XYZ file of C-alpha atoms in Angstrom:
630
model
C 214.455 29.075 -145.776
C 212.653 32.135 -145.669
C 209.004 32.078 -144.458
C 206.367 33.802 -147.199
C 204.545 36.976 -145.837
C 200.805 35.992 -144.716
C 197.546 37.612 -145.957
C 197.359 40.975 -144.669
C 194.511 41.715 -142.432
C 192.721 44.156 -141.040
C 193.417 45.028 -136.816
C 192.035 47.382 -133.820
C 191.226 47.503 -130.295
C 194.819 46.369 -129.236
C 194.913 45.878 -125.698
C 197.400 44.808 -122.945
C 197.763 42.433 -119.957
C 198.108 44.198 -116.761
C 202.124 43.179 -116.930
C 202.972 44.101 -120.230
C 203.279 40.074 -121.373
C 200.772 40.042 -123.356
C 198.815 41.464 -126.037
C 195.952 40.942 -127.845
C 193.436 42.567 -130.401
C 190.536 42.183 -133.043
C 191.496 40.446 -136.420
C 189.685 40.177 -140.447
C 191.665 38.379 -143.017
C 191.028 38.673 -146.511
C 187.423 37.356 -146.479
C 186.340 39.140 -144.007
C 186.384 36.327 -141.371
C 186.803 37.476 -137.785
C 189.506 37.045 -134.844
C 190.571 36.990 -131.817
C 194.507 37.692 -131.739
C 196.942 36.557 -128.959
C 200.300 37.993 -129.018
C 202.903 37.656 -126.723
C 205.464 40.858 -125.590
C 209.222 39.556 -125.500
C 212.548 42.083 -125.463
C 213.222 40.655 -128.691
C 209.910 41.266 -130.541
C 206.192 40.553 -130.215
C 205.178 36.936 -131.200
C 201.469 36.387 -132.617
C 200.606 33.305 -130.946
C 197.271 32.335 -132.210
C 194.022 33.235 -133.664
C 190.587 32.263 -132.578
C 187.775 32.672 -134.849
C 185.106 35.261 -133.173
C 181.690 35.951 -133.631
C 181.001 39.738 -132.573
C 180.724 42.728 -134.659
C 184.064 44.718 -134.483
C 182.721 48.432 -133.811
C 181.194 46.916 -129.986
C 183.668 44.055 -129.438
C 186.500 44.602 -126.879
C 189.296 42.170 -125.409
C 191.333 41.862 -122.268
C 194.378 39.526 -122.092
C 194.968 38.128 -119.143
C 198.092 37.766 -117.428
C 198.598 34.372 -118.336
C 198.177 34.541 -121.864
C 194.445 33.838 -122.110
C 191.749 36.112 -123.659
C 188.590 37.303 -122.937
C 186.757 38.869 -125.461
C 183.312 40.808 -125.118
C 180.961 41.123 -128.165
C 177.161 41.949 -128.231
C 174.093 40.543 -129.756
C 170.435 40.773 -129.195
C 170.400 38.950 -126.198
C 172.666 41.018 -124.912
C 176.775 41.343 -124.537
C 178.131 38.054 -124.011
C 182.013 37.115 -123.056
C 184.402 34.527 -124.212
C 187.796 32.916 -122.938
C 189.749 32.250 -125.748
C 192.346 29.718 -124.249
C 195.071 27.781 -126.707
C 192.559 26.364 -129.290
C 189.377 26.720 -127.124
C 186.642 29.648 -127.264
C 184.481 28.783 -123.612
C 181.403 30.932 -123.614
C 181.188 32.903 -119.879
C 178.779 35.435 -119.025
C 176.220 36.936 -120.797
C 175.142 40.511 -119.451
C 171.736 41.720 -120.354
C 172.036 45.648 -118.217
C 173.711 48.641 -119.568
C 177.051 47.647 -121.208
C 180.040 46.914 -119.651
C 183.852 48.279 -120.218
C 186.047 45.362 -119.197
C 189.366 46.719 -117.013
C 191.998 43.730 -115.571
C 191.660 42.326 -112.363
C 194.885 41.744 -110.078
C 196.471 38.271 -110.632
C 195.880 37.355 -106.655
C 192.315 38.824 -106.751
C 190.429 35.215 -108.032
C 188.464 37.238 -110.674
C 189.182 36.847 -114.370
C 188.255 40.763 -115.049
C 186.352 43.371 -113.530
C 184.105 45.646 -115.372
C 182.560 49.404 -115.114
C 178.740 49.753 -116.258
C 176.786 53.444 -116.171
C 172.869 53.013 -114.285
C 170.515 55.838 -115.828
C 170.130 57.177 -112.780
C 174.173 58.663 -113.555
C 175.876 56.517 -111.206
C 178.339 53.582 -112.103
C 178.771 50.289 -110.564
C 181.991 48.359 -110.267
C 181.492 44.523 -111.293
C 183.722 41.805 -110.959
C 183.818 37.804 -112.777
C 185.092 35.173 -110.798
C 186.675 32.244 -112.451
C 184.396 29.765 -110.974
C 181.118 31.505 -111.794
C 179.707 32.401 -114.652
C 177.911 35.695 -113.701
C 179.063 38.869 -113.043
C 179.295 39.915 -109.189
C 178.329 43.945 -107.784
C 181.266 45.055 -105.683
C 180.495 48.587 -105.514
C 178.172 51.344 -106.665
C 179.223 55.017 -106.680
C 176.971 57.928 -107.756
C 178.729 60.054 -110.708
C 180.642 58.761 -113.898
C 183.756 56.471 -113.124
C 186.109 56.870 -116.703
C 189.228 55.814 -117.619
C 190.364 53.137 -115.376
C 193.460 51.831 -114.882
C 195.230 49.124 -112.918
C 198.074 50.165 -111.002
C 199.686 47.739 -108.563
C 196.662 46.471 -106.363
C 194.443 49.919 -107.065
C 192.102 50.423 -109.956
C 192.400 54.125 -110.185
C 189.502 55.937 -112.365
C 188.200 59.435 -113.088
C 185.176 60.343 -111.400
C 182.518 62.749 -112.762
C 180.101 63.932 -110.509
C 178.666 66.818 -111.113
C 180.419 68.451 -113.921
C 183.917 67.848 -111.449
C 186.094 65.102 -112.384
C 188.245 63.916 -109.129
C 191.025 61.278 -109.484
C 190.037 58.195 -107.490
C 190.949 54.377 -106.436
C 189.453 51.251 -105.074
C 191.659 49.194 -103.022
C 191.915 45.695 -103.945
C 194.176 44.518 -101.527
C 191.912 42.535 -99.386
C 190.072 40.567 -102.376
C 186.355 40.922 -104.481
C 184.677 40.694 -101.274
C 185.954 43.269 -99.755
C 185.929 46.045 -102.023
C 184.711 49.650 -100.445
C 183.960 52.699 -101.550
C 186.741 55.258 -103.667
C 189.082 56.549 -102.029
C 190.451 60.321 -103.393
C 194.034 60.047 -104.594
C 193.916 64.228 -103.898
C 192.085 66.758 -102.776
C 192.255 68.918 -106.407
C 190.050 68.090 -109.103
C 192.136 65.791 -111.385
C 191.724 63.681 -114.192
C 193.135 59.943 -114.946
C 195.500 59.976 -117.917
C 197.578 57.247 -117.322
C 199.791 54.969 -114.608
C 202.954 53.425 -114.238
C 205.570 52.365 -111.745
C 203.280 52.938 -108.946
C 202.375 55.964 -110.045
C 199.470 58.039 -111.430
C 199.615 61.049 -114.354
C 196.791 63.494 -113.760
C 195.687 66.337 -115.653
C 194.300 69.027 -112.795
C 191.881 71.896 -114.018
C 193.714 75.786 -113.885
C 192.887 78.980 -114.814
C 193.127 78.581 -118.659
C 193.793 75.089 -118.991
C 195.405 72.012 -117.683
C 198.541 71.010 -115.724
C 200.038 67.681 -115.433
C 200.536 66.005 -112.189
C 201.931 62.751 -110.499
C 200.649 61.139 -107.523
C 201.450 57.519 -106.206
C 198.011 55.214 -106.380
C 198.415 54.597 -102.564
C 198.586 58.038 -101.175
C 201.522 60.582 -101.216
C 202.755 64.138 -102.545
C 200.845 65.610 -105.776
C 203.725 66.598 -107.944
C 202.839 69.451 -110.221
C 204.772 69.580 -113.849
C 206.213 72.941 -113.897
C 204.627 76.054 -115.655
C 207.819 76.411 -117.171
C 208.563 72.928 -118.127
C 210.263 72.180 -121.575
C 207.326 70.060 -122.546
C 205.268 72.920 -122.755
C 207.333 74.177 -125.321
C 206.990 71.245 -128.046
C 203.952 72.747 -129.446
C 202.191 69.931 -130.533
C 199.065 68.620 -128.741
C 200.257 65.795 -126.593
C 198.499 62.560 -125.424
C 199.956 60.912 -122.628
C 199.513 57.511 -122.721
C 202.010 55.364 -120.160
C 204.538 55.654 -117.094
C 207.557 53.922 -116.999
C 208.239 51.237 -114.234
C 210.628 53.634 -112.448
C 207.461 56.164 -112.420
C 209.815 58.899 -113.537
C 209.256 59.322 -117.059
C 206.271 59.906 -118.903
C 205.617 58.696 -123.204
C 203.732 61.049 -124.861
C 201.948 60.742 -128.137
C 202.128 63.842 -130.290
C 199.737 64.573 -133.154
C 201.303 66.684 -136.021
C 198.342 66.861 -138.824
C 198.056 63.404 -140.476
C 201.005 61.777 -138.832
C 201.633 60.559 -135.355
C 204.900 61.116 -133.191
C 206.046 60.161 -130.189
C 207.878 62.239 -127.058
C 209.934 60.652 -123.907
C 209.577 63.429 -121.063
C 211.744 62.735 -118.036
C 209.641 64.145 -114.958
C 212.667 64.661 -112.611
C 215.479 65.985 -115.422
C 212.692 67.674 -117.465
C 214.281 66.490 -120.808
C 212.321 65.879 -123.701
C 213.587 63.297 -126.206
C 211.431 62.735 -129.589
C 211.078 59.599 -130.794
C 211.767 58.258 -134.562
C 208.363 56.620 -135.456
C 207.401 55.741 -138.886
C 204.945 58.064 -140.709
C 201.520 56.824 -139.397
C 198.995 56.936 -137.024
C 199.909 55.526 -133.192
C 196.844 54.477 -131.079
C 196.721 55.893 -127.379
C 197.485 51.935 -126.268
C 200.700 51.472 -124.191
C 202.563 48.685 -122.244
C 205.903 49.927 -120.683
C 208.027 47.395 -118.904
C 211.503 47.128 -118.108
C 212.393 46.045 -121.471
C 210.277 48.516 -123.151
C 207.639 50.177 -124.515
C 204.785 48.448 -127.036
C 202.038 50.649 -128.684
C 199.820 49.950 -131.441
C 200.934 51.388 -135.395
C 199.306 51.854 -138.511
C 201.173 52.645 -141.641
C 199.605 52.917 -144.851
C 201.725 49.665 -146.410
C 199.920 47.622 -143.891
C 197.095 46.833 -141.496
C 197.996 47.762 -137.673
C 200.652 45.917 -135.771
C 203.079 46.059 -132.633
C 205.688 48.537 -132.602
C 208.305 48.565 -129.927
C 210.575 51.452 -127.877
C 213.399 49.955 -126.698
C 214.659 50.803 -123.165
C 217.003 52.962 -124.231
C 216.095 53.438 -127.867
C 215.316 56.526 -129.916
C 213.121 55.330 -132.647
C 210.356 52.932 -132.927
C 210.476 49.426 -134.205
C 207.853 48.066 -136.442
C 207.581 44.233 -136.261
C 206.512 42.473 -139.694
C 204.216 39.699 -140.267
C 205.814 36.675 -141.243
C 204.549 32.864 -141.602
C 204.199 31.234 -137.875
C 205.896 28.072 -136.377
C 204.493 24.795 -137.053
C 201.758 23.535 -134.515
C 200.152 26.497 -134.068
C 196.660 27.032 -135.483
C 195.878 29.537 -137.585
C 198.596 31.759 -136.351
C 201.193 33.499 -137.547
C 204.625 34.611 -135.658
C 205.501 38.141 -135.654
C 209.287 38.685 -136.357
C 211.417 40.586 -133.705
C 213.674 42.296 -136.284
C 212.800 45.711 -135.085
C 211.886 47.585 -138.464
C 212.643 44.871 -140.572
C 211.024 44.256 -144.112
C 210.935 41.747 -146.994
C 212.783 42.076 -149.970
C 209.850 44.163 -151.407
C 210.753 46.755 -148.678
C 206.917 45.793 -147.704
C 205.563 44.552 -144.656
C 202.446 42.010 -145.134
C 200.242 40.705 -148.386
C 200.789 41.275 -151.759
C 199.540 44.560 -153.069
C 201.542 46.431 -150.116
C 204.132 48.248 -151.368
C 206.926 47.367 -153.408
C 207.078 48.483 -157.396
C 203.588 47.047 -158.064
C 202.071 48.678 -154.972
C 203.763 52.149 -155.625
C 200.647 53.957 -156.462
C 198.883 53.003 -153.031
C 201.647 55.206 -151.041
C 200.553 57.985 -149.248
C 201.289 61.120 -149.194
C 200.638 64.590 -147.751
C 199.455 67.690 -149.618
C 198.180 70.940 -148.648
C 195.299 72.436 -150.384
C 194.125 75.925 -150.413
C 190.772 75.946 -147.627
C 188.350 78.567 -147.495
C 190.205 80.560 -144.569
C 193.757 78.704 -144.828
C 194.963 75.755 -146.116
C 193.702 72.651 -145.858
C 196.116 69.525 -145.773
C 194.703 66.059 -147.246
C 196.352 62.552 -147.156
C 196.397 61.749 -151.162
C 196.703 57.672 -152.247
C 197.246 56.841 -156.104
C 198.505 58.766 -159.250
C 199.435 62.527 -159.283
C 195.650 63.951 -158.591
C 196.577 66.245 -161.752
C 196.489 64.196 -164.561
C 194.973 61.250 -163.312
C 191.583 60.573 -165.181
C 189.666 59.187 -162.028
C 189.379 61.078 -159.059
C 187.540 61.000 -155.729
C 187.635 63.382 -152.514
C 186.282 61.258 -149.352
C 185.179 62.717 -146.113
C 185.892 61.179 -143.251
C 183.313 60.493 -140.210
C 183.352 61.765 -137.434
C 183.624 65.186 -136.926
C 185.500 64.689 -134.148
C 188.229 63.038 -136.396
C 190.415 63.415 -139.059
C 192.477 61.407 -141.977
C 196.208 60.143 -140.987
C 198.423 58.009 -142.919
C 196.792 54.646 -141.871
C 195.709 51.565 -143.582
C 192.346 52.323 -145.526
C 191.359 48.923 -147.570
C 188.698 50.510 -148.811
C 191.054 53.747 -150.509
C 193.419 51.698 -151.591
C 190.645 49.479 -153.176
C 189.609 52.846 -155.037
C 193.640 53.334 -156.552
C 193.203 49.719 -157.412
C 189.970 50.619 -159.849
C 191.801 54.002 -160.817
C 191.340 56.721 -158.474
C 193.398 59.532 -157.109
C 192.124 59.450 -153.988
C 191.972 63.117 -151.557
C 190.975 63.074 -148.277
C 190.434 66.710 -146.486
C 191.150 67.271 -143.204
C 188.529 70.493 -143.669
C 187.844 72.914 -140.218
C 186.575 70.868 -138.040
C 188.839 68.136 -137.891
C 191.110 66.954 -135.395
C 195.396 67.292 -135.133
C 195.503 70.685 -135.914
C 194.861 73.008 -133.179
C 192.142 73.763 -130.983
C 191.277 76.900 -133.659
C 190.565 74.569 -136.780
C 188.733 71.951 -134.793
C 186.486 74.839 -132.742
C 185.658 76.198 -136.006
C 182.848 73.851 -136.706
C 181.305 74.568 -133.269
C 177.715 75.329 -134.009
C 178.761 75.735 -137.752
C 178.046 72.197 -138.813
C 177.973 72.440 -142.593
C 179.069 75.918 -142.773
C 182.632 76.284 -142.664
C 183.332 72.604 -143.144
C 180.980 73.108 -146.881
C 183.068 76.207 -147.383
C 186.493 73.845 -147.479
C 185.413 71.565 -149.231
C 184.279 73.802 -152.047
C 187.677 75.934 -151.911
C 189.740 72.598 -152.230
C 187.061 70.941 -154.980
C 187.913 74.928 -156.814
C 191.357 74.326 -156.630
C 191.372 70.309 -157.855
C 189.560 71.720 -161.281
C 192.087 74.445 -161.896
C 194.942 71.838 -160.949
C 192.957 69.387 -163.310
C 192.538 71.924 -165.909
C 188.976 71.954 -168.822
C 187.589 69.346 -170.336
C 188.820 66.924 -167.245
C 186.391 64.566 -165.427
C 184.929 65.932 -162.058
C 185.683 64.413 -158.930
C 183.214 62.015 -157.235
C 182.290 62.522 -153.390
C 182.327 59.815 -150.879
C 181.582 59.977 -147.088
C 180.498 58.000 -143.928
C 178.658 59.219 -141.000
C 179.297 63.042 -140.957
C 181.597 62.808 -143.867
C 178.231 61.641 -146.032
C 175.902 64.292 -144.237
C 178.812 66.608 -146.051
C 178.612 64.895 -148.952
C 175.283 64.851 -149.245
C 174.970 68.555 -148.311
C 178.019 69.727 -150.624
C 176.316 68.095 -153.499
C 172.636 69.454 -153.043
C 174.285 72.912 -152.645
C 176.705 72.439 -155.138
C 175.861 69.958 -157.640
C 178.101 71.167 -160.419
C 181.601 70.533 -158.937
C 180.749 66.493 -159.095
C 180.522 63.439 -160.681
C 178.611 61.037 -158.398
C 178.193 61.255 -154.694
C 178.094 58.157 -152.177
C 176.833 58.463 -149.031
C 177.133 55.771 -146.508
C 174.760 56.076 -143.036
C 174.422 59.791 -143.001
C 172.352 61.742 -140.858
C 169.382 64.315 -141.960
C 170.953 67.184 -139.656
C 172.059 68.440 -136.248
C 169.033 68.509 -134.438
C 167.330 65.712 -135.839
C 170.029 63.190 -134.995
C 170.060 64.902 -131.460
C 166.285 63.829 -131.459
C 166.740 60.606 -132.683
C 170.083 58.978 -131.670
C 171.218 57.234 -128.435
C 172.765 59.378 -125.657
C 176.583 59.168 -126.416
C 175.511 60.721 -129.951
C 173.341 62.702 -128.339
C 175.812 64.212 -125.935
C 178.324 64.721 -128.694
C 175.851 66.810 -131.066
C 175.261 68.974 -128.336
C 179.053 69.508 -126.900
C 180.137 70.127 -130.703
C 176.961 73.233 -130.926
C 175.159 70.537 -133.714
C 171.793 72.194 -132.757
C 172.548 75.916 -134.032
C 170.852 76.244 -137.622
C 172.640 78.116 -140.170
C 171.442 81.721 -141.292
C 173.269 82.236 -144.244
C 171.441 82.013 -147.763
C 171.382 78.144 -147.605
C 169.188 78.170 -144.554
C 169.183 75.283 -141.871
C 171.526 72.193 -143.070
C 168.361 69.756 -142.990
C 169.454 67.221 -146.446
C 165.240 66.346 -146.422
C 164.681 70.265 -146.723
C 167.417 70.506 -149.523
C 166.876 66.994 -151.347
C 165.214 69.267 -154.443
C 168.805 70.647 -155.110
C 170.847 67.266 -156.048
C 171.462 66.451 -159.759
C 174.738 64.296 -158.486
C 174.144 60.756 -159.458
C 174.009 59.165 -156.021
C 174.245 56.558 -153.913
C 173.390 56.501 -150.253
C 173.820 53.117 -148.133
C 172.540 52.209 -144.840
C 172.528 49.855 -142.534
C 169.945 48.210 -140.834
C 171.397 47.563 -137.454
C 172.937 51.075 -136.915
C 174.083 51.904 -133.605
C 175.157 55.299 -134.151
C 172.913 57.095 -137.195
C 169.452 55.293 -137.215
C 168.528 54.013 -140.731
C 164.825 55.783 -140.619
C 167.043 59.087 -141.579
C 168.033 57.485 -144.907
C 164.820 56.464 -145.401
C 163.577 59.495 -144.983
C 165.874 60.818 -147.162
C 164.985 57.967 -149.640
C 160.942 59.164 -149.398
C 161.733 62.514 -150.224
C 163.961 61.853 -152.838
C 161.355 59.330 -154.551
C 158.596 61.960 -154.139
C 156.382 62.770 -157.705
C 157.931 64.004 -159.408
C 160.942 62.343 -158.128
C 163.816 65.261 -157.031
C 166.683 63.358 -158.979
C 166.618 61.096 -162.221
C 169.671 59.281 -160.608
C 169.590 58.542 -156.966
C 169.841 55.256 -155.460
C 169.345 53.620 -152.214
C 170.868 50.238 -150.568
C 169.291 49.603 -146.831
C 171.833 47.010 -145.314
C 170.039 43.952 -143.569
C 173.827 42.672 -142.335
C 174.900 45.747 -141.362
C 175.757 48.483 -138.136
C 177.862 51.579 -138.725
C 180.917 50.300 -139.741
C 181.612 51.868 -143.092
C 182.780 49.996 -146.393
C 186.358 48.610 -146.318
C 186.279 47.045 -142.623
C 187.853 44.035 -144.589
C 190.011 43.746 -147.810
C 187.472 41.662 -149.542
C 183.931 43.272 -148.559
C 180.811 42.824 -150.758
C 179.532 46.772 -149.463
C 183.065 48.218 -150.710
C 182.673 46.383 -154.174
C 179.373 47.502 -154.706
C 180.224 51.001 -154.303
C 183.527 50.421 -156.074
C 181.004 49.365 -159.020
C 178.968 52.569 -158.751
C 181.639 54.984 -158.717
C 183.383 53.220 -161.934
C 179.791 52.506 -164.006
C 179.823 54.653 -167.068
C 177.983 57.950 -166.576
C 173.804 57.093 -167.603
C 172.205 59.314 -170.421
C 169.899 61.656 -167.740
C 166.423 60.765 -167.422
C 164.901 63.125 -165.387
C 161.426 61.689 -164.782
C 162.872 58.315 -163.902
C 161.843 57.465 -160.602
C 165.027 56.695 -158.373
C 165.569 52.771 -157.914
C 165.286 51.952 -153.817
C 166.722 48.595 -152.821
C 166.683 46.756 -149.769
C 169.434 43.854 -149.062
């Protein structure tokens, strides 16, 4: 008998036991209800073992699986970020840590600690924490002045990056002697060096040169710092490359490759110097990697289906998607994850109805290349031929620092479902192309990014030919602070324009946001206004140019873009005489930053869904805008 597909859901933050057994990430089904996966690693396939309902938001949730199966997951509230064991079909509340947050790293087996943990003082320093299984509160085991990043267990070391300064140097703790014991870093070389990733006793560094990087290995317990070779043949692939794992031998290195809206995947053998490229699936790969002696496991999102385990065998040259099929009996709320590396049901899907197969051919992605302002522009397109479909929206994604692959978006797919063509830009400033076409937007935030857009929205209406409907705007984070600006400064190209948490501009979110945001406005040149004819790209300042029947959606609890900017933006907008006859705004008492379409049934996605699609209102000018609260 063969077992029925389950309800697709949504996944992230896929992490792995220090061993490579285990698995285990952050879950939504259908309704939106919350998880907390466990999967277990086998040469023959992953297995999903169980789910565990969970309470925490899933933009400042983490877990750690533990090397015997268990689960801890970390999630945050207003009484501050609490942690969970999730054990077989238990959810024990543990510690609950009211300081500055934690970032949960694996503790060795023999240690008697459930996890350790890094947390960042104001002062700059960091402090190494560790749980013991016995206690419910976190223990201090060592304070260092500077940034400690990236860590990574390696044998009976937890090897880090540590800023001081402005100079990252590659260091470890040794955990040999237990939690009590724990003393101060010890430099794994004299160099500056950065963590990248570890394996087989072994740790990749990248160490600073004239013009760039260079990749180096070093064992975690002392020994010779091998430098890749200037002439190496994986400086020759072209692509920019992520390292991401080591293998148990510690003599070959997996390295994820970003080509534009796709993800590949490279095997470099440190010794031979051969380079072997991996099959994967078009798709995005996440920088998540457990290599054992039977493999490697990383995390893979295709547009047919949410994110799931994908496996390189030993040996293998391609990458093995596993498919969701129904579990075995007895266990709760699970479902078992087939081993059949790449195999699919007879709908040549993997997951819940609406997939793929003949009724879910208009969801497939696809990748087109637009004309951009100074060169062309490639988008990730969902639905029916953008030409001659009636309906059709260009979304922006967040960001900058970002860009659109061929994932699993709900939320698009949910826009081909109501009749949309759906294009989504990768405009300058986006990631996977080059250092040139991300570095453009460097203190040119809504300058050469606007300028894209407008080239590609030039080239939709010729494509579309006259008398066709124009194409709405949608955005999130930066991608509505684009939106917004685009259709102020542009009004006629559109339709409708919705804008969810955007910021007022540059400077003001610098002055307003918490210091990660902070940090990136600043290392992106965010605080440079524009001289051009437009002026500074402040939305309050330009509010009197929309005409765009808009929507703009906040939420409340935003951790990232505080709400008082769409307010703002809502005041000025609402002024008398009101700016537009067709603006409208939704403040979010539920919720943070995570945009619409964080599950396939979410009330924020319909609503906007039911804006976009509402037949176009006679104008009214002098009406004042409607402002809602929910």
């Amino acid at each position: 008998m063969t077992a029925a597909p389950v309800p697709a859901t949504l996944r992230s933050g896929f992490e792995f036991s220090a061993d490579g057994g285990y698995a285990a990430s952050l879950a939504a089904d259908g309704s939106g209800q919350r998880y907390v996966e466990q999967w277990r690693l086998l040469p023959t396939g992953a297995r999903l073992l169980r789910r565990h309902a969970f309470r925490g938001e899933p933009g400042f949730a983490a877990v750690l699986p533990l090397a015997d199966g268990r689960v801890l997951a970390s999630w945050h509230s207003g009484a501050g970020q609490h942690l969970d064991l999730h054990d077989e079909g238990a959810s024990i509340p543990l510690a609950t840590w009211t300081g500055p947050g934690l970032t949960l790293l694996p503790a060795p087996a023999d240690l008697g600690l459930l996890a350790l943990a890094v947390s960042r003082g104001t002062d700059g320093s960091s402090t190494l924490h560790g749980l013991r299984a016995d206690d419910t509160r976190w223990l201090t085991l060592h304070q260092v002045p500077g940034l400690l990043q990236a860590g990574r267990l390696v044998g009976d070391r937890l090897v880090f990056t540590l800023l001081t300064d402005g100079r990252p140097s590659a260091v470890g703790f040794d955990l040999r002697a237990g939690a009590a014991a724990v003393g101060p870093p010890v430099p794994l070389t004299d160099r500056a060096a950065q963590v990248l990733a570890v394996g087989g006793g072994q740790v990749l560094l990248a160490v600073p040169e004239e013009g760039g990087h260079r990749l180096a290995l070093t064992p975690a317990v002392g020994g010779e710092l091998r430098l890749l070779d200037r002439e190496s043949a994986l400086h020759r692939t072209g692509a920019p490359l992520h390292p991401v794992a080591v293998d148990p031998s510690g003599t070959q290195v997996l390295h994820m490759e970003t080509r534009g809206a796709r993800s590949g995947l490279l095997r470099h053998g440190w010794e031979s110097d051969e380079v072997q490229r991996i099959e994967v699936p078009d798709g995005e790969l996440t920088a998540r990697c457990a290599w054992t002696a039977a493999g490697a496991w990383l995390p893979l999102s295709t547009p047919d289906g949410p994110q799931s385990l994908a496996q390189l065998p030993r040996r293998g040259t391609a990458l093995r998607r596993s498919r969701v099929v129904a579990g075995a009996a007895g266990v709760a709320g699970a479902a078992g994850v087939a081993g059949a590396a790449g195999a699919v049901g007879a709908a040549g899907a993997v997951g819940a109805a609406g997939a793929v197969g003949a009724a879910g051919a208009p969801h497939r992605a696809r990748v087109e290349t637009f004309p951009g302002a100074a060169g062309p522009v490639e988008a990730v397109v969902y639905g029916p031929d953008w030409r001659t479909n009636r309906r059709l929206l260009v979304a922006l994604h967040g960001g900058p620092n970002s860009h659109w692959t061929l994932r699993y978006e709900p939320f698009l797919r949910s826009c081909v479902e109501v009749g949309f063509t759906v294009v989504a830009p990768n405009q300058r400033g986006s990631t996977g192309y080059g250092a040139a076409h991300t570095l453009a937007l460097v203190d040119a935030w809504g300058v050469v990014d606007r300028a894209d857009l407008l080239a590609v929205a030039d080239h939709l209406r010729q494509g579309r030919g006259p008398g066709a409907e124009a194409p709405a705007l949608y955005g999130a984070s930066y991608g509505a602070y684009l939106a917004l600006l685009t259709a102020m400064t542009d009004p006629d190209p559109w339709s409708a324009c919705v804008a969810y948490a955007p910021f007022l501009s540059g400077p003001r979110l610098h002055a307003d946001a918490r210091p990660p945001v902070r940090d990136m406005v600043v290392r992106l040149g965010g605080l440079r206004p524009a001289h051009d004819a437009i002026g500074p790209r402040d939305l309050e300042r330009l509010a009197p140019g929309l005409r765009t029947r808009t929507l703009v959606l906040h939420g409340v609890h935003d951790e990232s873009v505080p709400v008082a900017h769409s307010r703002a933006l809502a005041r000025r907008l609402a002024g008398d005489p009101p700016t537009s006859g067709d603006f409208r705004y939704e403040e979010l008492a539920e919720r943070g930053h995570a945009a619409p379409g964080t599950a396939e049934t979410d009330p924020v996605a319909a609503r906007v869904l039911a804006f976009l699609t509402a037949p176009r209102p006679a104008p009214a000018p002098t009406r004042p805008p409607v402002l809602e609260r929910r």
